[in-house]
Coordinates of C-alpha atoms in Angstrom, one line a residue:
M1239 CA 1.6 -32.4 5.1
V1240 CA 3.7 -31.5 8.2
A1241 CA 2.6 -29.3 11.1
S1242 CA 4.8 -26.4 10.0
D1243 CA 3.0 -26.3 6.6
V1244 CA -0.4 -26.2 8.3
A1245 CA 0.8 -23.4 10.7
L1246 CA 2.1 -21.4 7.8
G1247 CA -1.1 -22.0 5.9
F1248 CA -3.2 -20.6 8.7
I1249 CA -0.9 -17.6 9.1
F1250 CA -1.2 -16.8 5.3
L1251 CA -4.9 -17.4 5.4
S1252 CA -5.5 -15.2 8.4
Q1253 CA -3.3 -12.4 6.9
T1254 CA -5.1 -12.6 3.6
V1255 CA -8.6 -12.7 4.9
V1256 CA -8.2 -10.0 7.6
G1257 CA -6.3 -7.7 5.3
A1258 CA -8.8 -8.2 2.4
L1259 CA -11.8 -7.5 4.7
G1260 CA -10.1 -4.4 6.2
N1261 CA -9.2 -3.0 2.8
S1262 CA -12.5 -3.9 1.3
S1263 CA -14.5 -2.2 4.1
L1264 CA -12.5 1.0 3.7
L1265 CA -12.9 1.0 0.0
L1266 CA -16.7 0.4 0.4
H1267 CA -16.9 3.3 2.9
S1268 CA -15.1 5.6 0.5
L1269 CA -17.3 4.6 -2.5
V1270 CA -20.5 5.1 -0.4
L1271 CA -19.3 8.4 0.8
Y1272 CA -18.6 9.5 -2.8
F1273 CA -21.9 8.4 -4.3
T1274 CA -24.0 9.8 -1.4
G1275 CA -22.5 13.2 -1.8
G1276 CA -20.6 13.3 1.4
R1277 CA -17.5 15.4 2.0
V1278 CA -14.6 13.9 0.1
R1279 CA -11.0 15.0 0.9
H1280 CA -8.3 15.3 -1.7
T1281 CA -6.4 12.5 0.0
D1282 CA -9.3 10.1 -0.4
L1283 CA -8.5 9.5 -4.1
I1284 CA -4.9 8.5 -3.1
L1285 CA -6.3 6.2 -0.3
Q1286 CA -8.7 4.5 -2.8
H1287 CA -5.8 3.6 -5.0
L1288 CA -3.7 2.5 -2.1
I1289 CA -6.4 0.2 -0.9
V1290 CA -6.8 -1.3 -4.4
A1291 CA -3.0 -1.8 -4.5
N1292 CA -3.1 -3.5 -1.1
L1293 CA -5.8 -5.9 -2.3
L1294 CA -3.8 -6.8 -5.3
T1295 CA -0.7 -7.4 -3.2
L1296 CA -2.5 -9.5 -0.6
L1297 CA -4.7 -11.7 -2.9
C1298 CA -2.1 -12.3 -5.6
R1299 CA 0.5 -13.6 -3.1
G1300 CA -1.6 -14.7 -0.1
V1301 CA -4.0 -17.0 -1.9
P1302 CA -1.4 -19.1 -3.8
Q1303 CA 0.8 -19.2 -0.7
T1304 CA -2.2 -20.4 1.4
L1305 CA -3.1 -23.1 -1.1
E1306 CA 0.5 -24.3 -1.4
A1307 CA 0.9 -24.4 2.3
F1308 CA -2.2 -26.6 2.7
G1309 CA -0.8 -29.2 0.4
M1310 CA -1.9 -28.2 -3.1
K1311 CA 1.0 -28.7 -5.5
D1312 CA 1.4 -27.5 -9.1
F1313 CA -2.0 -25.9 -9.2
L1314 CA -0.9 -22.9 -11.3
N1315 CA -0.1 -23.3 -15.0
D1316 CA 2.5 -21.1 -16.7
F1317 CA 0.1 -18.3 -17.6
E1318 CA -1.4 -18.1 -14.1
C1319 CA 2.0 -18.1 -12.4
K1320 CA 3.1 -15.2 -14.6
L1321 CA -0.1 -13.3 -14.0
F1322 CA -0.2 -13.7 -10.3
F1323 CA 3.5 -12.6 -9.8
Y1324 CA 3.0 -9.7 -12.3
L1325 CA -0.1 -8.4 -10.5
H1326 CA 1.6 -8.8 -7.2
R1327 CA 4.6 -6.7 -8.3
V1328 CA 2.3 -4.0 -9.7
G1329 CA 0.3 -3.9 -6.5
R1330 CA 3.4 -3.7 -4.4
G1331 CA 4.8 -0.9 -6.5
M1332 CA 1.5 1.1 -6.4
S1333 CA 1.3 0.6 -2.7
F1334 CA 4.7 2.2 -2.5
G1335 CA 3.8 5.0 -4.9
S1336 CA 0.4 5.8 -3.2
T1337 CA 2.1 6.1 0.2
C1338 CA 4.7 8.4 -1.3
H1339 CA 1.9 10.5 -3.0
L1340 CA 0.0 10.7 0.3
S1341 CA 3.0 11.9 2.4
V1342 CA 4.1 14.4 -0.2
F1343 CA 0.6 15.9 -0.6
Q1344 CA 0.1 16.2 3.1
A1345 CA 3.4 17.9 3.6
I1346 CA 2.5 20.5 0.9
K1347 CA -1.0 20.9 2.4
I1348 CA 0.2 21.8 5.9
S1349 CA 3.2 23.9 4.9
P1350 CA 3.2 27.5 6.1
E1351 CA 2.2 30.2 3.7
N1352 CA 5.7 31.7 3.6
S1353 CA 7.4 28.4 2.8
S1354 CA 8.8 27.4 -0.6
C1355 CA 5.9 24.9 -1.0
S1356 CA 3.2 27.5 -0.6
E1357 CA 2.8 28.0 -4.3
F1358 CA 2.0 24.3 -4.8
K1359 CA -0.9 24.3 -2.3
V1360 CA -3.4 25.4 -4.9
K1361 CA -1.9 23.4 -7.8
A1362 CA -1.3 20.1 -5.9
P1363 CA -5.0 18.9 -5.7
K1364 CA -5.4 19.4 -9.5
Y1365 CA -2.5 17.0 -10.3
I1366 CA -3.3 14.2 -7.8
G1367 CA -5.3 12.1 -10.3
F1368 CA -2.6 12.6 -13.0
A1369 CA 0.2 11.6 -10.7
I1370 CA -1.7 8.4 -9.5
Y1371 CA -2.6 7.2 -13.0
L1372 CA 0.9 7.9 -14.2
S1373 CA 2.2 5.7 -11.4
W1374 CA -0.1 2.9 -12.5
I1375 CA 1.3 3.1 -16.0
L1376 CA 4.8 3.2 -14.7
Y1377 CA 4.6 0.1 -12.6
L1378 CA 2.6 -1.8 -15.2
F1379 CA 5.4 -1.1 -17.6
I1380 CA 8.5 -1.8 -15.5
N1381 CA 7.1 -5.1 -14.2
I1382 CA 6.6 -6.6 -17.6
I1383 CA 10.0 -8.2 -17.3
V1384 CA 8.6 -10.4 -14.4
I1385 CA 6.5 -12.2 -17.0
S1386 CA 9.7 -13.6 -18.7
S1387 CA 11.4 -14.6 -15.4
M1388 CA 8.5 -16.7 -13.9
T1389 CA 7.2 -20.1 -14.9
G1390 CA 4.7 -22.5 -13.6
K1391 CA 5.7 -25.9 -12.3
K1392 CA 3.3 -27.6 -14.7
S1393 CA 5.2 -26.2 -17.7
N1394 CA 7.8 -28.2 -19.5
N1395 CA 10.6 -25.6 -19.0
N1396 CA 14.0 -26.9 -20.0
A1397 CA 15.9 -24.1 -18.3
T1398 CA 18.6 -25.4 -16.1
S1399 CA 18.7 -22.5 -13.6
L1400 CA 15.4 -22.6 -11.7
R1401 CA 14.6 -21.2 -8.2
D1402 CA 11.9 -22.9 -6.4
L1403 CA 9.5 -20.3 -4.9
G1404 CA 6.9 -22.8 -3.7
Y1405 CA 4.1 -22.7 -6.3
C1406 CA 6.2 -21.3 -9.1
F1407 CA 9.7 -21.3 -10.5
S1408 CA 11.9 -18.3 -11.0
V1409 CA 14.1 -18.6 -14.1
D1410 CA 17.5 -17.1 -13.8
S1411 CA 18.0 -14.8 -16.7
N1412 CA 21.3 -13.4 -18.0
I1413 CA 23.2 -10.7 -16.3
I1414 CA 22.0 -7.9 -18.7
L1415 CA 18.3 -8.6 -18.1
R1416 CA 18.8 -9.0 -14.3
S1417 CA 20.6 -5.6 -14.2
L1418 CA 18.0 -3.9 -16.3
H1419 CA 15.2 -5.2 -14.2
A1420 CA 17.0 -4.3 -10.9
T1421 CA 17.6 -0.8 -12.2
L1422 CA 14.0 -0.3 -13.4
V1423 CA 12.5 -1.6 -10.2
T1424 CA 14.8 0.1 -7.7
F1425 CA 15.0 3.5 -9.2
P1426 CA 11.3 4.5 -8.6
D1427 CA 11.7 2.8 -5.1
F1428 CA 14.7 5.0 -4.1
L1429 CA 13.0 8.0 -5.5
C1430 CA 9.9 7.4 -3.5
V1431 CA 11.9 6.7 -0.3
G1432 CA 13.7 10.0 -0.8
L1433 CA 10.4 11.9 -1.2
M1434 CA 8.8 10.2 1.7
L1435 CA 11.8 11.0 4.0
W1436 CA 11.6 14.6 2.9
A1437 CA 7.9 14.8 3.4
S1438 CA 7.9 13.1 6.8
S1439 CA 10.7 15.2 8.1
S1440 CA 9.0 18.4 6.9
M1441 CA 5.7 17.4 8.6
V1442 CA 7.4 16.6 11.9
L1443 CA 9.2 19.9 11.7
I1444 CA 6.0 21.9 10.9
L1445 CA 4.1 20.2 13.8
H1446 CA 7.0 20.8 16.2
R1447 CA 7.3 24.5 15.3
H1448 CA 3.6 25.0 15.6
K1449 CA 3.5 23.3 19.0
Q1450 CA 6.3 25.7 20.2
R1451 CA 4.4 28.7 19.0
M1452 CA 1.2 27.5 20.7
Q1453 CA 3.0 27.3 24.0
H1454 CA 3.3 31.1 24.0
V1455 CA -0.1 31.8 22.6
H1456 CA -3.1 30.8 24.9
K1457 CA -5.6 29.5 22.4
S1458 CA -8.0 26.6 22.8
S1459 CA -7.8 25.6 19.1
S1460 CA -4.5 24.8 17.6
L1461 CA -3.1 22.7 14.8
T1462 CA -2.3 19.9 17.2
S1463 CA -6.0 19.2 17.7
S1464 CA -7.1 20.0 14.1
P1465 CA -8.2 17.5 11.5
E1466 CA -5.1 18.4 9.5
S1467 CA -2.9 17.5 12.5
R1468 CA -4.7 14.2 13.0
A1469 CA -4.4 13.4 9.3
T1470 CA -0.7 14.3 9.3
K1471 CA 0.0 12.0 12.3
T1472 CA -1.9 9.2 10.6
I1473 CA 0.2 9.6 7.4
L1474 CA 3.4 9.7 9.5
L1475 CA 2.4 6.4 11.2
L1476 CA 1.5 4.9 7.8
V1477 CA 4.8 5.9 6.2
S1478 CA 6.9 4.7 9.2
T1479 CA 5.2 1.4 9.2
F1480 CA 5.6 1.0 5.4
V1481 CA 9.3 1.8 5.5
F1482 CA 9.9 -0.7 8.3
F1483 CA 8.2 -3.6 6.6
Y1484 CA 9.6 -2.6 3.2
T1485 CA 13.1 -2.7 4.6
L1486 CA 12.5 -6.1 6.1
S1487 CA 11.0 -7.3 2.8
C1488 CA 13.9 -6.0 0.8
L1489 CA 16.4 -7.9 3.1
F1490 CA 14.5 -11.2 2.6
Q1491 CA 14.2 -10.5 -1.2
V1492 CA 18.0 -10.0 -1.4
C1493 CA 18.7 -13.2 0.5
V1494 CA 16.3 -15.2 -1.8
T1495 CA 17.9 -13.7 -4.9
V1496 CA 21.5 -14.2 -3.8
I1497 CA 21.1 -17.7 -2.5
Y1498 CA 20.9 -20.2 -5.3
N1499 CA 18.5 -22.6 -3.6
P1500 CA 17.0 -20.6 -0.7
H1501 CA 15.5 -22.5 2.2
W1502 CA 11.7 -22.9 2.0
L1503 CA 11.3 -21.1 5.4
L1504 CA 13.2 -18.1 4.1
V1505 CA 10.9 -17.8 1.1
K1506 CA 7.8 -18.2 3.2
V1507 CA 8.8 -15.6 5.9
G1508 CA 9.8 -13.2 3.1
A1509 CA 6.3 -13.5 1.6
M1510 CA 4.7 -13.1 5.0
V1511 CA 6.6 -9.9 5.7
A1512 CA 5.7 -8.6 2.3
G1513 CA 2.0 -9.0 3.2
C1514 CA 2.2 -7.3 6.6
F1515 CA 1.8 -3.7 5.5
P1516 CA -1.1 -4.3 3.1
A1517 CA -2.9 -6.2 5.9
L1518 CA -2.2 -3.7 8.6
C1519 CA -2.7 -0.5 6.5
P1520 CA -6.6 -0.2 6.8
F1521 CA -6.5 -0.8 10.5
L1522 CA -3.9 1.9 11.0
L1523 CA -6.1 4.3 9.1
M1524 CA -9.2 3.3 11.0
S1525 CA -7.5 3.5 14.4
R1526 CA -6.2 7.0 13.7
D1527 CA -9.0 8.5 11.6
S1528 CA -12.5 8.8 13.0
T1529 CA -14.1 10.0 9.8
A1530 CA -15.7 6.7 9.0
C1531 CA -17.5 6.6 12.4
S1532 CA -18.5 10.3 12.1
H1533 CA -19.9 9.8 8.6
Y1534 CA -21.8 6.8 9.7
L1535 CA -23.4 8.6 12.6
Y1536 CA -24.2 11.6 10.4
W1537 CA -25.9 9.3 7.9
K1538 CA -27.8 7.5 10.6
R1539 CA -29.0 10.8 12.2
N1540 CA -30.2 12.1 8.8
R1541 CA -32.0 8.8 8.1
K1542 CA -33.9 9.1 11.4
T1543 CA -34.8 12.7 10.6
L1544 CA -36.2 11.6 7.2
D1545 CA -38.2 8.8 8.8
V1546 CA -39.7 11.2 11.3
R1547 CA -40.7 13.6 8.6
R1548 CA -42.3 10.8 6.5
N1549 CA -44.3 9.7 9.5
V1550 CA -45.6 13.2 10.1

């Protein structure tokens, strides 16, 4: 085992552990808040599914990559290889879909009363759950084709066109199946990108217009310091980070797909870039949103009050 493999192993291990801990802590906080009767926002349901998707993406790619980098060879059989790649693709898709839902919902939420989106303000919260679960079904369905295109190194596969992806092989299918898979996978992605661009530009425009109005109206409270504004800025940061890493990941994915025998470093760096957003996402949310700290302090203050009353 060479030094480069050890270095890559530690990078994958750090990315997976840190990302999994961050996402798990946010998910735990959200569940505690829900079961203790705390104030739950409409966006919290979307964030919960985003966190679960991030965990799927990290664990199903980061754990095998870490084991393979530390010298374990052929440790996945054919079924495990298909399952890990399938769950990773589903988690990646749902991470995309949840970020899209988050940005669109927030754009509708802060839209002015006289805008074209005003009529959706009341209806949008009712359909959040339906949209999220429909996305899960969609990505579970369109990624089924991944099962037929992956095989474990332990299996006795007689296919002549195999791409070495480290701990698994990718089987080159015929042009019809490749085209079908590319269409099914890219169409929801392009749709989500378009919706995110529309939502992000709308939110930026709304905040800019409100800031201009507040310059002429001397008020201490404004949208720029409101919880809605902070949530909007958090989502804009989340979307821009996601688009950046998604674009890089797509470039690496295209290179790995086009090149017949891609270099091992290209495959590893591509997997590393794909795990950056799921690992950074919870820390972006925690750095911009102080609700976790405020809810903890509120719980602690109430706990002290209850203890005092019991002692009395």
